[in-house]
């Protein structure tokens, strides 16, 4: 199966203490992989490395088999940051303006841009809000718009950083279901970073746990054990 | 009395309306990038250029543009080095600009000339400066329209803009130059101490009423034009300085809009 991301022996430290220790994993076409971990476990650092914002001390990251430093196909990577919906509160743009801006890299006219954006807004169930100011929407609606914006660019992989931050329980349940559908029905590859083990295990195909800088893949039994332990000692 | 029978008022309105287009254009991106104080920093830095120009007997605006561009590039460089402390870069450069301007102003022979840059002299603009404002404005408008989509994306999220294929470094560099040039030419007319208010307040007013990004831009220009015209008219009929009057009207309208919005 085509490897979309390969992380090979990645280590990173800001000071003497290593935040990531020899981390390796692969994301293949069609995967729905969740990386879980508590606050300070190194999730944000791992994402910054994956987005080439910071450089590792050791190890390598390959996108489609190409080293991240030489990789030019960032348009194939759909990224929804954690604070995306919080930053939208004061941004004076309509839902449609936000959605069409996601199609920047495509060499098509504005009419076609709007058509594609509307198609994805409709798919995500927010087309009726196209003329609304993004800041007026609820957390769940904003996240749907951000997903529509990202998906409209037709990415090969969706990288989501805490996608349900600021989204209420019911809306996040629906959004997780939607991500699962996109993965299963449209074979969209998803890499999600979250602290929500319960939902990550319910909706994704693989769960990796980042703890004290090391990454381990959890099997069903380990997930159940973790959830039971968490339930008893939340 | 028809105020347009006076040539100086014709020029003042021509320059004022032109600046009402470019200042909020730049201001919209500045506000959305949360760099509202950049206007202050650049206008204060431009004063050091003005002082230098006056000392050497050269055109102070050219030196103001030079000082402003260097300061803007310095802000951008510090901002890139310390992305978590963006406001620090502005504070450092503003302190440098004010310090230099303060020291250099001591060597300027005509304090009247220097003071005209502090609060502006929109009603006594020589023909050459009218042409300069028009030329610079044409260039700023053209560049802004050309980079409209890129500036939208960079204001929205720099990381996502970069991933979408925008050359964020180049766009920020060009925008920094546009900001510096706009601030410098506007300092001469509306005043270095006032230009940053005109960069921010019309945009904040527009954000209270606009229903889209495009509308926010258009309303920002509309509000700036209203403030500019009202300020010029009032200062003609009443013994008031135009620059200060323009800003006071802008603040008053902003407070009223906040009040109306809260009520509704």
XYZ file of C-alpha atoms in Angstrom:
498
model
C 0.000 0.000 0.000
C 1.272 3.492 -0.831
C 3.109 5.105 2.056
C 2.051 8.701 2.491
C 4.079 9.622 5.576
C 7.091 7.780 6.960
C 8.580 8.957 10.225
C 11.934 7.311 10.846
C 13.741 7.446 14.214
C 12.723 11.012 14.997
C 14.239 12.697 18.052
C 13.754 16.263 19.149
C 14.623 18.398 22.140
C 14.302 22.087 22.945
C 16.711 21.773 25.894
C 18.727 18.833 27.285
C 15.633 16.710 27.818
C 14.323 14.931 24.721
C 10.670 15.605 23.955
C 10.549 12.941 21.230
C 12.707 9.850 21.503
C 13.364 7.781 18.413
C 9.775 8.032 17.158
C 8.861 5.982 14.082
C 5.553 5.317 12.365
C 4.036 5.084 8.913
C 0.775 6.419 7.531
C -0.410 4.474 4.481
C -3.106 5.302 1.928
C -6.534 4.785 3.496
C -5.320 4.871 7.099
C -7.236 6.624 9.849
C -4.556 7.004 12.454
C -4.930 8.794 15.774
C -2.025 9.909 17.898
C -3.130 10.325 21.474
C -1.286 11.689 24.457
C -1.799 13.896 27.476
C -0.823 17.588 27.569
C 2.931 17.983 27.265
C 3.434 14.492 25.817
C 4.975 15.982 22.669
C 1.964 15.904 20.294
C 2.333 19.547 19.233
C 6.078 19.120 18.730
C 5.464 16.082 16.536
C 2.978 18.066 14.441
C 5.399 20.991 14.068
C 7.991 18.517 12.822
C 5.486 16.973 10.400
C 4.679 20.438 9.036
C 8.380 21.337 8.772
C 8.007 24.260 11.175
C 10.870 22.902 13.298
C 13.701 20.492 12.373
C 14.524 17.260 14.198
C 17.932 16.636 15.789
C 17.859 13.053 14.501
C 15.718 11.041 12.126
C 13.800 11.768 8.965
C 10.290 12.433 7.690
C 9.301 11.341 4.205
C 6.178 12.444 2.328
C 5.330 10.132 -0.561
C 8.869 8.726 -0.257
C 10.512 12.135 -0.539
C 12.460 13.817 2.264
C 10.464 16.625 3.892
C 13.222 19.149 3.076
C 12.876 18.448 -0.630
C 9.112 17.868 -0.595
C 7.246 20.395 -2.742
C 3.768 18.888 -2.831
C 2.352 20.551 0.286
C -0.880 21.188 -1.600
C -1.546 17.437 -1.229
C -1.562 17.844 2.564
C -4.774 19.157 4.092
C -4.096 20.615 7.523
C -6.636 21.895 10.040
C -4.855 23.508 13.014
C -6.073 23.262 16.599
C -6.753 26.948 17.040
C -8.370 27.370 13.618
C -11.902 27.858 14.862
C -10.846 30.108 17.738
C -8.985 32.446 15.350
C -12.054 32.651 13.139
C -14.094 34.600 15.699
C -12.776 37.989 14.655
C -11.999 37.254 11.009
C -14.450 39.292 8.888
C -15.158 36.806 6.107
C -18.169 34.799 4.987
C -18.282 31.016 5.038
C -18.057 31.001 1.220
C -15.044 33.369 1.199
C -13.260 31.092 3.682
C -14.135 27.948 1.727
C -13.049 29.335 -1.663
C -9.731 30.541 -0.185
C -8.816 26.880 0.336
C -8.659 26.451 -3.437
C -5.773 28.891 -3.888
C -3.401 26.405 -5.501
C -5.890 25.350 -8.161
C -5.612 27.242 -11.402
C -9.325 27.786 -11.955
C -11.581 30.813 -12.179
C -13.613 32.263 -9.319
C -16.858 30.799 -10.685
C -15.426 27.285 -10.624
C -13.882 27.921 -7.186
C -17.262 28.898 -5.784
C -18.888 25.857 -7.369
C -16.387 23.447 -5.784
C -16.503 25.248 -2.428
C -20.317 25.068 -2.397
C -20.172 21.379 -3.255
C -18.040 20.666 -0.166
C -19.999 23.024 2.077
C -23.084 21.074 1.047
C -21.342 17.763 1.730
C -20.448 18.981 5.219
C -24.012 20.259 5.774
C -23.205 23.982 6.051
C -24.153 25.294 2.602
C -27.130 27.200 4.021
C -24.620 29.257 6.042
C -22.539 30.331 3.013
C -23.384 34.015 3.416
C -22.922 34.075 7.201
C -19.900 35.633 8.825
C -17.684 32.806 10.020
C -17.348 34.350 13.490
C -21.111 34.049 14.076
C -21.117 30.250 13.754
C -20.972 27.660 16.541
C -17.779 25.690 17.171
C -19.114 22.620 15.345
C -20.255 24.658 12.336
C -16.891 26.460 12.120
C -15.044 23.140 12.206
C -17.275 21.829 9.405
C -16.451 24.919 7.336
C -12.735 24.402 7.982
C -13.046 20.769 6.932
C -14.981 21.744 3.798
C -12.308 24.341 2.982
C -9.547 21.782 3.401
C -11.339 18.956 1.566
C -12.258 21.216 -1.356
C -8.543 21.352 -2.236
C -8.703 17.574 -2.751
C -5.866 16.584 -0.374
C -4.276 13.113 -0.281
C -4.140 13.231 3.519
C -5.957 15.195 6.189
C -3.918 16.186 9.242
C -6.098 17.304 12.134
C -4.809 18.842 15.339
C -7.323 18.391 18.193
C -10.210 18.821 15.733
C -12.898 18.870 18.407
C -11.413 21.637 20.588
C -14.192 24.178 21.171
C -16.841 21.865 19.682
C -19.710 20.592 21.879
C -20.237 16.861 22.594
C -23.060 16.255 20.123
C -21.408 18.151 17.284
C -18.083 16.397 17.868
C -19.811 12.983 17.770
C -21.299 13.944 14.369
C -17.964 15.259 13.112
C -16.152 12.081 14.097
C -18.812 10.086 12.244
C -18.270 12.282 9.210
C -14.506 11.727 9.307
C -15.074 7.993 9.576
C -17.358 8.113 6.522
C -14.784 10.099 4.535
C -12.157 7.538 5.436
C -14.262 4.436 4.738
C -16.311 5.561 1.743
C -13.836 7.848 -0.010
C -10.616 6.205 1.185
C -9.356 9.555 2.539
C -6.236 9.135 4.657
C -6.515 10.837 8.043
C -3.910 11.563 10.702
C -5.475 13.008 13.836
C -3.753 14.271 16.948
C -6.010 14.262 19.981
C -6.131 13.660 23.722
C -9.536 11.936 23.445
C -8.738 8.213 23.610
C -12.353 7.081 23.750
C -13.380 8.757 20.488
C -10.032 8.111 18.810
C -10.434 4.393 19.475
C -14.088 4.354 18.386
C -13.569 6.055 15.072
C -9.995 5.509 13.883
C -8.406 2.341 12.528
C -5.127 2.656 14.433
C -4.225 4.383 17.687
C -0.701 5.406 18.628
C 0.039 6.621 22.125
C 2.703 9.237 22.765
C 3.985 9.076 26.317
C 7.135 10.655 27.693
C 8.450 11.143 24.176
C 8.001 7.541 23.017
C 5.347 6.350 20.607
C 3.672 2.945 20.873
C 0.821 1.456 18.869
C -2.072 0.344 21.061
C -4.033 -2.809 20.288
C -7.685 -3.235 21.207
C -6.843 -4.877 24.556
C -4.490 -2.074 25.570
C -7.056 0.543 24.584
C -9.711 -1.141 26.720
C -7.269 -1.347 29.607
C -6.384 2.358 29.252
C -10.048 3.345 29.067
C -10.929 1.216 32.089
C -8.011 2.685 34.026
C -8.990 6.203 32.993
C -12.610 5.547 33.998
C -11.530 4.334 37.442
C -8.933 7.083 37.926
C -9.973 9.914 35.653
C -18.509 80.209 1.074
C -17.425 77.442 -1.284
C -14.314 75.858 0.211
C -13.350 74.327 -3.120
C -12.677 77.770 -4.575
C -9.393 77.595 -2.655
C -6.659 75.663 -4.378
C -5.185 74.440 -1.086
C -8.517 72.862 -0.141
C -8.817 71.204 -3.554
C -5.394 69.683 -2.998
C -6.206 68.730 0.588
C -9.342 66.864 -0.516
C -7.573 65.193 -3.426
C -4.746 63.953 -1.188
C -7.119 63.149 1.687
C -9.440 61.033 -0.450
C -6.502 59.208 -2.038
C -5.046 58.403 1.376
C -8.522 57.285 2.491
C -8.220 54.486 -0.024
C -4.694 53.238 0.674
C -4.428 53.642 4.467
C -7.378 51.357 5.310
C -6.324 48.884 2.603
C -3.050 48.412 4.434
C -4.840 48.758 7.774
C -7.177 45.832 7.087
C -4.291 43.381 6.763
C -2.422 44.991 9.670
C -5.457 44.599 11.964
C -6.140 41.015 10.892
C -2.491 40.057 11.407
C -2.822 41.587 14.879
C -0.054 44.067 14.222
C -2.080 47.215 14.882
C 0.846 49.033 16.486
C 3.001 48.685 13.368
C 1.658 52.004 12.007
C 2.800 53.746 15.163
C 6.242 52.175 15.024
C 6.767 53.049 11.354
C 5.439 56.578 11.592
C 7.664 57.281 14.593
C 10.623 55.785 12.761
C 9.828 57.872 9.701
C 10.311 60.955 11.888
C 13.978 60.086 12.281
C 14.197 60.090 8.475
C 12.393 63.436 8.345
C 14.902 64.907 10.808
C 17.776 63.536 8.745
C 16.335 64.998 5.540
C 15.900 68.407 7.159
C 19.446 68.336 8.582
C 20.973 67.499 5.194
C 18.693 69.902 3.317
C 17.193 67.057 1.238
C 13.543 66.143 0.705
C 12.415 64.831 4.114
C 9.815 62.472 2.593
C 12.446 60.442 0.765
C 14.408 60.055 3.975
C 11.173 59.258 5.818
C 10.410 56.482 3.312
C 13.945 55.132 3.692
C 13.797 55.128 7.515
C 10.328 53.601 7.452
C 11.292 50.825 5.016
C 14.394 49.926 7.067
C 12.288 49.869 10.250
C 9.601 47.731 8.602
C 12.177 45.202 7.433
C 13.690 45.177 10.917
C 10.263 44.469 12.443
C 9.685 41.635 9.969
C 13.136 40.177 10.691
C 12.608 40.236 14.488
C 9.055 38.896 14.029
C 10.421 35.921 12.085
C 13.098 35.267 14.700
C 10.667 35.578 17.621
C 7.277 34.517 16.251
C 5.794 34.170 19.737
C 6.653 37.747 20.656
C 5.521 39.683 17.583
C 4.620 42.791 19.575
C 8.163 42.954 20.988
C 9.588 43.610 17.520
C 7.251 46.577 17.106
C 8.105 47.997 20.543
C 11.857 47.678 19.935
C 11.748 49.347 16.523
C 9.412 52.084 17.753
C 11.777 52.860 20.646
C 14.691 53.026 18.238
C 12.750 55.332 15.891
C 11.569 57.660 18.674
C 15.044 57.774 20.212
C 16.705 58.613 16.904
C 14.044 61.168 15.995
C 14.404 62.811 19.410
C 18.189 63.106 19.159
C 18.239 64.176 15.488
C 15.478 66.772 15.956
C 17.916 68.687 18.150
C 20.031 69.358 15.051
C 17.129 70.532 12.873
C 17.254 74.308 12.345
C 13.564 74.853 11.533
C 11.392 73.278 14.224
C 8.281 74.421 12.324
C 9.159 72.084 9.452
C 9.709 69.194 11.831
C 6.473 69.872 13.748
C 4.489 69.827 10.490
C 5.397 66.144 10.212
C 4.213 65.401 13.744
C 0.641 66.580 13.213
C 0.598 66.822 9.429
C 0.026 69.754 7.091
C -2.659 68.534 4.740
C -3.744 72.069 3.828
C -0.270 73.233 2.795
C 0.979 70.500 0.493
C 3.303 71.505 -2.341
C 2.468 70.257 -5.856
C 5.392 67.861 -5.859
C 4.046 66.072 -2.767
C 0.548 65.863 -4.235
C 2.062 64.068 -7.226
C 4.112 61.856 -4.902
C 1.018 60.822 -2.906
C -0.917 60.091 -6.109
C 1.962 58.079 -7.600
C 2.598 56.059 -4.450
C -1.125 55.440 -3.965
C -1.522 54.149 -7.512
C 1.334 51.720 -6.890
C -0.080 50.603 -3.488
C -3.597 50.033 -4.877
C -2.230 48.047 -7.804
C -0.025 45.879 -5.579
C -2.854 45.316 -3.084
C -5.321 44.224 -5.769
C -2.710 42.006 -7.373
C -1.972 40.305 -4.032
C -5.572 40.345 -2.763
C -5.945 36.541 -2.477
C -2.474 36.053 -1.027
C -3.013 38.780 1.573
C -6.342 37.188 2.527
C -4.620 33.832 3.083
C -1.632 35.267 4.940
C -3.944 37.271 7.231
C -6.028 34.159 7.822
C -3.230 31.706 8.685
C 0.389 31.925 7.566
C 1.083 28.199 7.984
C -1.922 27.192 5.892
C -1.061 29.865 3.320
C 2.433 28.396 3.036
C 1.027 24.877 2.574
C -1.397 26.152 -0.074
C 1.582 27.341 -2.113
C 1.706 31.032 -1.192
C 5.222 32.469 -1.012
C 4.527 33.850 2.458
C 7.993 35.375 2.829
C 7.686 37.337 -0.412
C 4.103 38.448 0.283
C 5.077 39.646 3.785
C 8.124 41.419 2.365
C 6.092 43.267 -0.281
C 3.377 44.103 2.224
C 5.983 45.451 4.649
C 7.334 47.774 1.957
C 3.807 48.904 1.040
C 3.065 49.647 4.697
C 6.281 51.623 5.155
C 5.749 53.704 2.015
C 2.100 54.382 2.854
C 2.927 55.455 6.391
C 5.705 57.782 5.185
C 3.674 59.658 2.592
C 0.687 59.840 4.928
C 2.816 61.166 7.794
C 3.531 64.333 5.827
C -0.127 65.052 5.248
C -2.136 63.699 8.190
C 0.756 63.580 10.658
C 3.078 60.908 11.995
C 1.252 60.809 15.307
C -2.112 60.277 13.605
C -1.528 57.975 10.634
C -1.688 54.753 12.665
C -5.126 55.721 14.020
C -6.362 56.100 10.450
C -4.921 52.708 9.685
C -6.850 50.969 12.445
C -10.052 52.843 13.363
C -11.812 52.753 9.950
C -11.158 48.997 9.810
C -12.574 48.416 13.295
C -15.621 50.536 12.341
C -16.058 48.505 9.147
C -15.866 45.245 11.084
C -18.894 46.378 13.106
C -21.139 46.639 10.038
C -19.653 44.561 7.196
C -20.984 41.141 6.239
C -17.961 39.849 4.322
C -14.231 40.380 3.783
C -14.813 42.405 0.638
C -17.411 44.550 2.400
C -14.993 45.106 5.292
C -12.451 46.495 2.842
C -14.999 48.736 1.117
C -16.529 49.967 4.382
C -13.018 50.693 5.748
C -12.365 52.957 2.756
C -15.826 54.508 3.113
C -15.315 55.301 6.813
C -11.815 56.695 6.203
C -13.185 58.963 3.455
C -15.998 60.176 5.722
C -13.585 60.886 8.604
C -11.162 62.666 6.291
C -13.842 64.864 4.648
C -15.541 65.702 7.941
C -12.191 66.551 9.530
C -11.138 68.781 6.641
C -14.506 70.575 6.561
C -14.534 71.154 10.303
C -10.966 72.406 10.362
C -11.784 74.843 7.557
C -14.719 76.436 9.339
C -13.480 76.096 12.914
C -10.056 76.902 14.366
C -9.051 73.215 14.542
C -6.041 71.273 13.275
C -7.127 68.828 10.525
C -5.119 65.752 11.611
C -6.347 65.717 15.191
C -9.914 66.567 14.150
C -9.988 63.635 11.689
C -8.891 61.169 14.366
C -11.257 62.539 17.016
C -14.197 62.166 14.607
C -13.059 58.596 13.857
C -12.932 57.683 17.553
C -16.334 59.262 18.149
C -17.919 57.274 15.311
C -16.284 54.067 16.565
C -17.664 54.594 20.078
C -21.113 55.286 18.592
C -20.942 52.102 16.496
C -19.933 50.039 19.528
C -22.836 51.556 21.441
C -25.366 50.938 18.644
C -24.157 47.379 18.142
C -24.388 46.654 21.851
C -27.917 48.074 21.980
C -29.059 45.981 19.016
